[in-house]
CSV table of C-alpha atoms and ligand atoms in Angstrom, one decimal:
chain,number,residue,atom,x,y,z
A,30,MET,CA,27.9,4.9,10.0
A,31,LYS,CA,26.8,8.6,10.1
A,32,HIS,CA,26.6,10.0,13.6
A,33,ARG,CA,24.7,13.2,14.9
A,34,ASN,CA,28.0,14.8,15.7
A,35,GLN,CA,29.2,14.6,12.2
A,36,VAL,CA,29.0,17.4,10.1
A,37,PHE,CA,27.4,16.7,6.5
A,38,ASP,CA,27.6,18.3,3.0
A,39,ASN,CA,23.7,18.7,2.7
A,40,VAL,CA,20.6,17.1,4.2
A,41,LEU,CA,20.6,14.3,1.6
A,42,ASP,CA,23.5,12.7,3.3
A,43,LEU,CA,21.4,12.0,6.2
A,44,VAL,CA,18.9,9.8,4.0
A,45,GLY,CA,18.7,6.1,5.3
A,46,LYS,CA,20.6,4.3,8.1
A,47,THR,CA,17.4,4.7,10.4
A,48,PRO,CA,17.3,3.1,14.0
A,49,LEU,CA,15.8,-0.1,14.8
A,50,ILE,CA,14.1,0.2,18.2
A,51,LYS,CA,12.8,-2.3,20.5
A,52,LEU,CA,9.0,-2.3,21.1
A,53,ASN,CA,8.8,-2.8,24.7
A,54,LYS,CA,5.2,-2.7,25.5
A,55,MET,CA,3.2,-2.7,22.3
A,56,ALA,CA,3.6,-6.7,21.9
A,57,SER,CA,4.5,-7.7,25.3
A,58,GLN,CA,1.5,-9.9,25.6
A,59,PHE,CA,3.1,-12.0,22.9
A,60,GLU,CA,5.9,-14.5,22.6
A,61,GLY,CA,8.9,-13.1,20.6
A,62,ASN,CA,11.1,-10.0,20.3
A,63,PHE,CA,9.7,-7.2,18.4
A,64,TYR,CA,11.6,-4.3,16.9
A,65,ALA,CA,10.5,-1.1,14.8
A,66,LYS,CA,12.5,0.2,11.8
A,67,VAL,CA,11.6,3.9,12.4
A,68,GLU,CA,11.7,5.6,9.1
A,69,SER,CA,10.6,9.1,10.5
A,70,PHE,CA,14.4,9.3,11.4
A,71,ASN,CA,15.0,10.2,7.4
A,72,PRO,CA,15.5,13.8,7.2
A,73,GLY,CA,12.2,14.2,5.3
A,74,HIS,CA,10.6,12.0,8.1
A,75,SER,CA,9.6,9.1,6.1
A,76,SER,CA,11.0,6.0,4.2
A,77,LYS,CA,10.2,7.9,0.9
A,78,ASP,CA,13.4,9.8,1.1
A,79,ARG,CA,15.1,6.5,0.1
A,80,ILE,CA,13.2,6.1,-3.1
A,81,ALA,CA,13.4,9.9,-4.1
A,82,LEU,CA,17.2,10.1,-3.7
A,83,TYR,CA,17.8,6.7,-5.3
A,84,ILE,CA,15.5,7.2,-8.4
A,85,ILE,CA,16.7,10.7,-9.0
A,86,GLU,CA,20.2,9.8,-8.9
A,87,GLN,CA,19.7,6.7,-11.1
A,88,ALA,CA,18.2,9.3,-13.8
A,89,GLU,CA,21.2,11.6,-13.2
A,90,LYS,CA,23.4,8.7,-13.8
A,91,GLN,CA,21.5,7.5,-17.0
A,92,GLY,CA,22.0,11.3,-18.2
A,93,ILE,CA,18.1,11.8,-18.2
A,94,LEU,CA,18.2,14.6,-15.8
A,95,SER,CA,20.0,17.7,-15.7
A,96,PRO,CA,19.6,20.9,-13.5
A,97,GLY,CA,16.7,23.2,-14.2
A,98,ASP,CA,14.5,20.0,-15.5
A,99,THR,CA,11.2,19.1,-13.9
A,100,ILE,CA,10.4,16.0,-11.8
A,101,ILE,CA,6.7,15.1,-11.7
A,102,GLU,CA,5.1,12.7,-9.2
A,103,THR,CA,1.8,11.3,-8.0
A,104,THR,CA,1.8,11.1,-4.3
A,105,SER,CA,-0.3,10.7,-1.1
A,106,GLY,CA,2.1,13.1,0.3
A,107,ASN,CA,5.3,11.4,1.7
A,108,THR,CA,7.0,10.8,-1.5
A,109,GLY,CA,6.1,14.3,-2.6
A,110,PHE,CA,7.8,15.8,0.5
A,111,SER,CA,11.0,13.6,-0.2
A,112,ILE,CA,11.2,14.5,-4.1
A,113,ALA,CA,10.7,18.2,-3.2
A,114,MET,CA,13.5,17.9,-0.6
A,115,VAL,CA,15.7,16.3,-3.3
A,116,SER,CA,14.9,18.8,-5.9
A,117,ILE,CA,15.8,21.7,-3.8
A,118,ILE,CA,19.3,20.3,-3.2
A,119,LYS,CA,19.9,19.2,-6.6
A,120,GLY,CA,18.3,22.2,-8.5
A,121,TYR,CA,15.0,20.8,-10.0
A,122,ASP,CA,11.5,22.0,-10.3
A,123,CYS,CA,9.1,19.8,-8.6
A,124,VAL,CA,5.5,19.4,-9.8
A,125,LEU,CA,3.1,16.9,-7.4
A,126,ALA,CA,-0.3,15.8,-8.3
A,127,VAL,CA,-1.9,14.5,-4.9
A,128,SER,CA,-5.1,12.8,-3.8
A,129,SER,CA,-7.6,14.7,-2.0
A,130,LYS,CA,-7.3,12.4,0.8
A,131,SER,CA,-4.0,13.7,1.8
A,132,SER,CA,-4.2,15.6,5.0
A,133,ALA,CA,-4.2,19.4,4.7
A,134,ASP,CA,-0.8,19.5,6.6
A,135,LYS,CA,0.8,17.3,4.0
A,136,ILE,CA,-0.3,19.5,1.1
A,137,ASP,CA,0.9,22.7,2.9
A,138,MET,CA,4.3,21.1,3.7
A,139,LEU,CA,4.7,20.4,-0.1
A,140,LYS,CA,3.9,23.8,-0.9
A,141,THR,CA,6.4,25.1,1.8
A,142,MET,CA,9.1,22.8,0.0
A,143,GLY,CA,8.8,24.6,-3.1
A,144,ALA,CA,6.7,22.2,-4.9
A,145,LYS,CA,3.8,23.0,-7.4
A,146,VAL,CA,0.8,21.0,-6.1
A,147,TYR,CA,-2.4,19.7,-7.9
A,148,VAL,CA,-4.9,18.2,-5.7
A,149,CYS,CA,-7.1,15.6,-7.4
A,150,PRO,CA,-10.2,13.7,-6.2
A,151,ALA,CA,-9.5,10.7,-4.1
A,152,HIS,CA,-12.6,8.7,-5.0
A,153,VAL,CA,-12.4,8.4,-8.9
A,154,SER,CA,-11.1,5.4,-10.7
A,155,ALA,CA,-7.4,5.3,-11.7
A,156,ASP,CA,-8.3,6.0,-15.4
A,157,ASP,CA,-10.5,8.9,-14.9
A,158,PRO,CA,-8.7,12.1,-16.5
A,159,ARG,CA,-9.1,13.8,-12.7
A,160,SER,CA,-7.3,10.9,-11.0
A,161,TYR,CA,-3.7,12.0,-9.8
A,162,TYR,CA,-2.5,9.4,-12.2
A,163,GLU,CA,-3.9,10.8,-15.3
A,164,VAL,CA,-3.2,14.4,-14.4
A,165,ALA,CA,0.5,13.5,-13.8
A,166,LYS,CA,0.6,11.9,-17.2
A,167,ARG,CA,-0.8,14.9,-18.8
A,168,LEU,CA,1.6,17.2,-17.0
A,169,HIS,CA,4.4,15.0,-18.1
A,170,SER,CA,3.4,15.3,-21.7
A,171,GLU,CA,3.0,19.0,-21.5
A,172,ILE,CA,6.0,20.1,-19.6
A,173,LYS,CA,9.3,19.9,-21.7
A,174,GLY,CA,12.2,18.0,-20.1
A,175,SER,CA,10.2,16.5,-17.5
A,176,VAL,CA,10.6,13.0,-15.7
A,177,TYR,CA,7.7,11.2,-14.2
A,178,ILE,CA,8.9,9.1,-11.2
A,179,ASN,CA,5.7,6.9,-11.3
A,180,GLN,CA,6.6,5.2,-8.1
A,181,TYR,CA,3.5,2.5,-8.5
A,182,PHE,CA,5.0,1.4,-11.7
A,183,ASN,CA,8.9,1.9,-11.3
A,184,GLN,CA,11.1,-1.0,-10.6
A,185,LEU,CA,13.7,1.5,-9.1
A,186,ASN,CA,11.3,1.8,-6.1
A,187,ILE,CA,11.7,-1.8,-5.4
A,188,ASP,CA,15.5,-1.6,-6.0
A,189,ALA,CA,16.0,1.4,-3.5
A,190,HIS,CA,14.8,-0.5,-0.6
A,191,TYR,CA,16.7,-3.7,-1.9
A,192,ALA,CA,19.8,-1.4,-1.8
A,193,SER,CA,19.3,0.2,1.7
A,194,THR,CA,16.3,-1.0,3.9
A,195,GLY,CA,17.0,-4.7,3.2
A,196,PRO,CA,20.7,-4.7,4.1
A,197,GLU,CA,20.2,-2.3,7.0
A,198,ILE,CA,17.7,-4.6,8.7
A,199,TRP,CA,19.7,-7.6,8.0
A,200,ASN,CA,22.9,-5.9,9.6
A,201,GLN,CA,20.9,-4.6,12.4
A,202,THR,CA,19.3,-7.8,13.5
A,203,GLU,CA,22.6,-9.5,12.9
A,204,GLY,CA,20.7,-11.7,10.5
A,205,LYS,CA,18.3,-12.9,13.2
A,206,ILE,CA,15.1,-11.5,11.7
A,207,THR,CA,12.5,-14.1,11.5
A,208,HIS,CA,9.5,-11.8,10.4
A,209,LEU,CA,9.1,-8.7,8.5
A,210,VAL,CA,5.8,-6.8,8.7
A,211,ALA,CA,5.3,-3.9,6.3
A,212,CYS,CA,2.6,-1.9,4.9
A,213,SER,CA,2.0,-2.2,1.1
A,214,GLY,CA,1.1,1.0,-0.9
A,215,THR,CA,3.3,1.1,-4.0
A,216,GLY,CA,4.7,-2.1,-2.6
A,217,GLY,CA,8.1,-0.8,-3.2
A,218,THR,CA,9.2,-1.0,0.7
A,219,ILE,CA,8.0,-4.7,1.3
A,220,SER,CA,9.1,-6.0,-2.2
A,221,GLY,CA,12.7,-4.5,-2.1
A,222,THR,CA,13.3,-5.3,1.6
A,223,ALA,CA,11.9,-8.7,1.4
A,224,LYS,CA,13.8,-9.6,-1.8
A,225,TYR,CA,17.1,-8.8,-0.2
A,226,LEU,CA,16.3,-10.4,3.2
A,227,LYS,CA,14.9,-13.6,1.7
A,228,GLU,CA,18.2,-14.0,-0.4
A,229,GLN,CA,20.1,-14.0,3.0
A,230,ASN,CA,17.5,-16.3,4.4
A,231,PRO,CA,14.7,-17.7,2.4
A,232,ASN,CA,12.9,-18.8,5.6
A,233,ILE,CA,12.1,-15.3,6.9
A,234,GLN,CA,8.4,-14.7,6.8
A,235,VAL,CA,7.1,-11.5,4.9
A,236,ILE,CA,3.8,-10.1,6.0
A,237,GLY,CA,2.1,-7.2,3.9
A,238,VAL,CA,-0.3,-5.1,5.6
A,239,ASP,CA,-3.3,-3.9,3.2
A,240,ALA,CA,-6.7,-1.8,4.1
A,241,PHE,CA,-10.1,-3.0,3.9
A,242,GLY,CA,-11.3,-1.2,0.7
A,243,SER,CA,-8.1,-2.3,-1.2
A,244,VAL,CA,-7.6,-4.9,-3.8
A,245,ILE,CA,-4.1,-6.1,-2.7
A,246,LYS,CA,-4.7,-8.8,-0.5
A,247,LYS,CA,-7.3,-10.6,-2.6
A,248,TYR,CA,-5.2,-10.2,-5.8
A,249,HIS,CA,-2.2,-11.8,-3.9
A,250,GLU,CA,-4.5,-14.8,-3.0
A,251,THR,CA,-6.4,-15.2,-6.2
A,252,LYS,CA,-4.5,-13.3,-8.9
A,253,GLU,CA,-8.0,-11.7,-9.4
A,254,PHE,CA,-8.5,-8.1,-9.5
A,255,ASP,CA,-11.8,-7.8,-7.7
A,256,GLU,CA,-13.5,-4.4,-8.0
A,257,GLN,CA,-16.1,-5.4,-5.4
A,258,GLU,CA,-13.1,-5.0,-2.9
A,259,ILE,CA,-12.8,-1.5,-3.5
A,260,TYR,CA,-14.5,1.0,-1.4
A,261,PRO,CA,-13.3,4.4,0.4
A,262,TYR,CA,-11.2,4.2,3.4
A,263,ARG,CA,-9.2,6.6,5.5
A,264,ILE,CA,-5.6,5.3,6.0
A,265,GLU,CA,-3.3,7.3,3.6
A,266,GLY,CA,-0.6,5.4,1.9
A,267,LEU,CA,-1.8,1.8,2.4
A,268,GLY,CA,-3.6,-0.5,0.0
A,269,LYS,CA,-4.7,0.4,-3.5
A,270,ASN,CA,-7.5,0.5,-6.1
A,271,LEU,CA,-5.1,-1.0,-8.9
A,272,ILE,CA,-2.4,-3.5,-8.8
A,273,PRO,CA,1.1,-1.6,-8.8
A,274,THR,CA,3.9,-3.3,-10.6
A,275,ALA,CA,6.2,-1.9,-7.8
A,276,THR,CA,4.8,-4.7,-5.7
A,277,ASP,CA,6.6,-8.1,-6.3
A,278,PHE,CA,3.9,-10.3,-4.9
A,279,ASP,CA,6.2,-13.4,-4.9
A,280,THR,CA,8.5,-11.9,-2.2
A,281,ILE,CA,5.4,-11.7,0.0
A,282,ASP,CA,4.0,-14.7,2.0
A,283,GLU,CA,0.7,-13.3,3.1
A,284,PHE,CA,-1.3,-10.3,3.7
A,285,VAL,CA,-3.3,-9.0,6.7
A,286,LYS,CA,-6.1,-6.4,6.4
A,287,VAL,CA,-6.7,-3.9,9.2
A,288,THR,CA,-9.5,-1.3,9.8
A,289,ASP,CA,-9.2,2.4,9.8
A,290,GLU,CA,-10.6,2.6,13.3
A,291,GLU,CA,-8.3,0.0,15.0
A,292,SER,CA,-5.1,1.4,13.2
A,293,ALA,CA,-5.9,5.0,14.4
A,294,HIS,CA,-6.2,3.7,18.0
A,295,THR,CA,-3.1,1.6,17.9
A,296,ALA,CA,-1.0,4.6,16.3
A,297,ARG,CA,-2.2,6.6,19.6
A,298,LEU,CA,-1.2,3.7,21.9
A,299,ILE,CA,2.3,3.5,20.2
A,300,ALA,CA,3.0,7.3,21.3
A,301,LYS,CA,1.4,6.6,24.7
A,302,THR,CA,3.4,3.3,25.6
A,303,GLU,CA,6.7,3.4,23.3
A,304,GLY,CA,7.1,7.4,23.3
A,305,LEU,CA,7.2,7.0,19.5
A,306,PHE,CA,5.2,9.5,17.7
A,307,VAL,CA,4.4,7.8,14.1
A,308,GLY,CA,2.0,7.9,11.6
A,309,TYR,CA,-1.5,6.3,10.6
A,310,THR,CA,0.2,3.3,8.8
A,311,SER,CA,2.7,2.8,11.7
A,312,GLY,CA,-0.4,2.1,13.5
A,313,ALA,CA,-1.8,-0.1,10.9
A,314,ALA,CA,1.4,-2.2,10.6
A,315,MET,CA,1.4,-2.6,14.5
A,316,GLN,CA,-2.3,-3.4,14.5
A,317,ALA,CA,-1.5,-6.2,11.9
A,318,ILE,CA,1.1,-7.7,14.6
A,319,LYS,CA,-1.6,-7.6,17.1
A,320,GLN,CA,-4.1,-9.6,14.9
A,321,LEU,CA,-1.1,-12.3,14.1
A,322,GLY,CA,-0.1,-12.3,17.9
A,323,GLU,CA,-3.8,-13.1,18.7
A,324,GLU,CA,-3.7,-16.0,16.4
A,325,GLY,CA,-0.8,-17.5,18.3
A,326,ARG,CA,1.6,-16.8,15.3
A,327,PHE,CA,4.7,-15.7,17.2
A,328,LYS,CA,7.0,-17.9,19.0
A,329,LYS,CA,9.6,-17.3,21.9
A,330,ASN,CA,12.8,-16.8,19.8
A,331,ASP,CA,11.0,-14.9,16.8
A,332,TYR,CA,12.7,-11.7,15.9
A,333,VAL,CA,9.8,-9.6,14.2
A,334,VAL,CA,10.7,-6.4,12.6
A,335,VAL,CA,8.0,-3.9,11.7
A,336,ILE,CA,8.5,-1.0,9.5
A,337,PHE,CA,7.1,2.4,10.9
A,338,PRO,CA,7.0,4.4,7.5
A,339,ASP,CA,6.5,8.0,8.8
A,340,HIS,CA,6.2,10.6,11.5
A,341,GLY,CA,3.1,11.5,13.7
A,342,SER,CA,3.3,15.2,13.0
A,343,ARG,CA,1.8,14.6,9.6
A,344,TYR,CA,-1.6,13.4,11.1
A,345,MET,CA,-2.2,16.3,13.4
A,346,SER,CA,-5.5,17.1,11.7
A,347,LYS,CA,-6.5,13.2,11.6
A,348,ILE,CA,-5.7,10.5,14.1
A,349,TYR,CA,-4.3,12.8,16.5
A,350,SER,CA,-7.2,15.3,16.6
A,351,ASP,CA,-10.0,14.2,19.0
A,352,LYS,CA,-12.2,16.2,17.0
A,353,TRP,CA,-11.4,14.3,13.7
A,354,MET,CA,-11.6,10.7,15.7
A,355,LYS,CA,-15.0,11.6,17.2
A,356,GLU,CA,-16.2,12.7,13.6
A,357,GLN,CA,-15.3,9.3,12.2
A,358,GLY,CA,-17.2,7.6,15.0
A,359,PHE,CA,-13.8,6.0,16.3
A,360,PHE,CA,-14.7,7.0,20.0
A,361,ASP,CA,-18.2,5.6,19.6
A,362,SER,CA,-17.4,2.0,21.0
A,363,ILE,CA,-14.6,2.8,23.5
A,364,ASN,CA,-14.3,5.1,26.2
A,365,ALA,CA,-12.7,8.2,24.9
A,366,GLU,CA,-9.8,8.2,27.3
A,367,ALA,CA,-8.0,10.6,25.2
A,368,LEU,CA,-10.3,13.2,25.7
A,369,GLN,CA,-10.0,13.0,29.3
A,370,SER,CA,-6.3,13.7,29.4
A,371,ILE,CA,-6.8,17.4,29.1
A,372,GLU,CA,-8.1,19.3,32.0
A,373,TYR,CA,-9.4,22.8,31.3
A,374,ILE,CA,-8.9,25.2,34.3
A,375,LYS,CA,-11.7,27.9,34.2
B,405,PMP,N1,2.9,4.4,4.9
B,405,PMP,C1,2.9,5.7,4.3
B,405,PMP,C2,2.5,6.8,5.2
B,405,PMP,C3,3.1,5.7,3.0
B,405,PMP,O1,2.9,7.3,2.3
B,405,PMP,C4,3.3,4.9,2.1
B,405,PMP,C5,3.6,5.2,0.7
B,405,PMP,N2,2.5,5.3,-0.1
B,405,PMP,C6,3.5,3.5,2.7
B,405,PMP,C7,3.4,3.3,4.0
B,405,PMP,C8,3.5,2.4,1.8
B,405,PMP,O2,4.8,2.2,1.3
B,405,PMP,P1,5.2,1.6,-0.2
B,405,PMP,O3,4.7,2.5,-1.1
B,405,PMP,O4,6.5,1.3,-0.2
B,405,PMP,O5,4.5,0.3,-0.3
């Protein structure tokens, strides 16, 4: 196993092998043991380092990519950052079409990492020429020698997690895992991890986390794509207004939907209770555990693993900004305790 004291050839050697950290407070009201796979320990601070490195290396192996070529992707930010990081080390140009829902911090980070960024409107349908899918497709056809990663429709996204996240969790829990709780955006993380884990033990329960305003949960239950389910929501990277082929619905037992507001408060609570500064979807995943726990779903010997996909620093202008929380009305129904934790000396 790689260790902090070791010396590495470049930053890419640090991708994966993230820690599993016991949650001592967040689920202490429920029976069972709860652990978080904390993906912010990747060098690009998210689980997307795994797919960026894996997909690009597969393309290299197949002779599709050579240095100087361009890599194109649609991304809510994290995948873009990871592709940009891999591109720097491996000598590719990186072009990213991102949703306008992405935080300003994320977009600035992508530029800092050398990417050319196109910001596309979030609330248009996927087949609109302004959507980030259509913009990426157009750029792919225009730029010679370009590769389109297409994470929502790329089987390699699933394979990357099957090859790394799944085995890591199996080994770290010494095969004791009983439940996997993970957010579903492209679905690559949950599908690949679940596929590996269920091959080891088919009894493991796999619970996907979806957003209100996304079609994923209903599609899983009914196989119906219901446009009525679609409306704008604030969590980035979770849920979808289309059905990604990078989601293997058969590996997932059920989906739980969470709200923007509860997920934001839960993310803040993770920082305050566990000392873990994680992103909005980590709050969403933990919120799903809370909802399941309140239904009495966990038993004494259960070993629940939740994936925390990224780092909190990416949300400073969103859920970790009291101003933003207030603007969303997220402090309306509760005592704004966070506002009182700063005292201004005059
Ligand atoms: N959380 C965040 C912050 C993300 O960016 C993503 C990716 N869209 C996810 C969760 C979901 O991961 P996946 O795409 O593998 O389903």
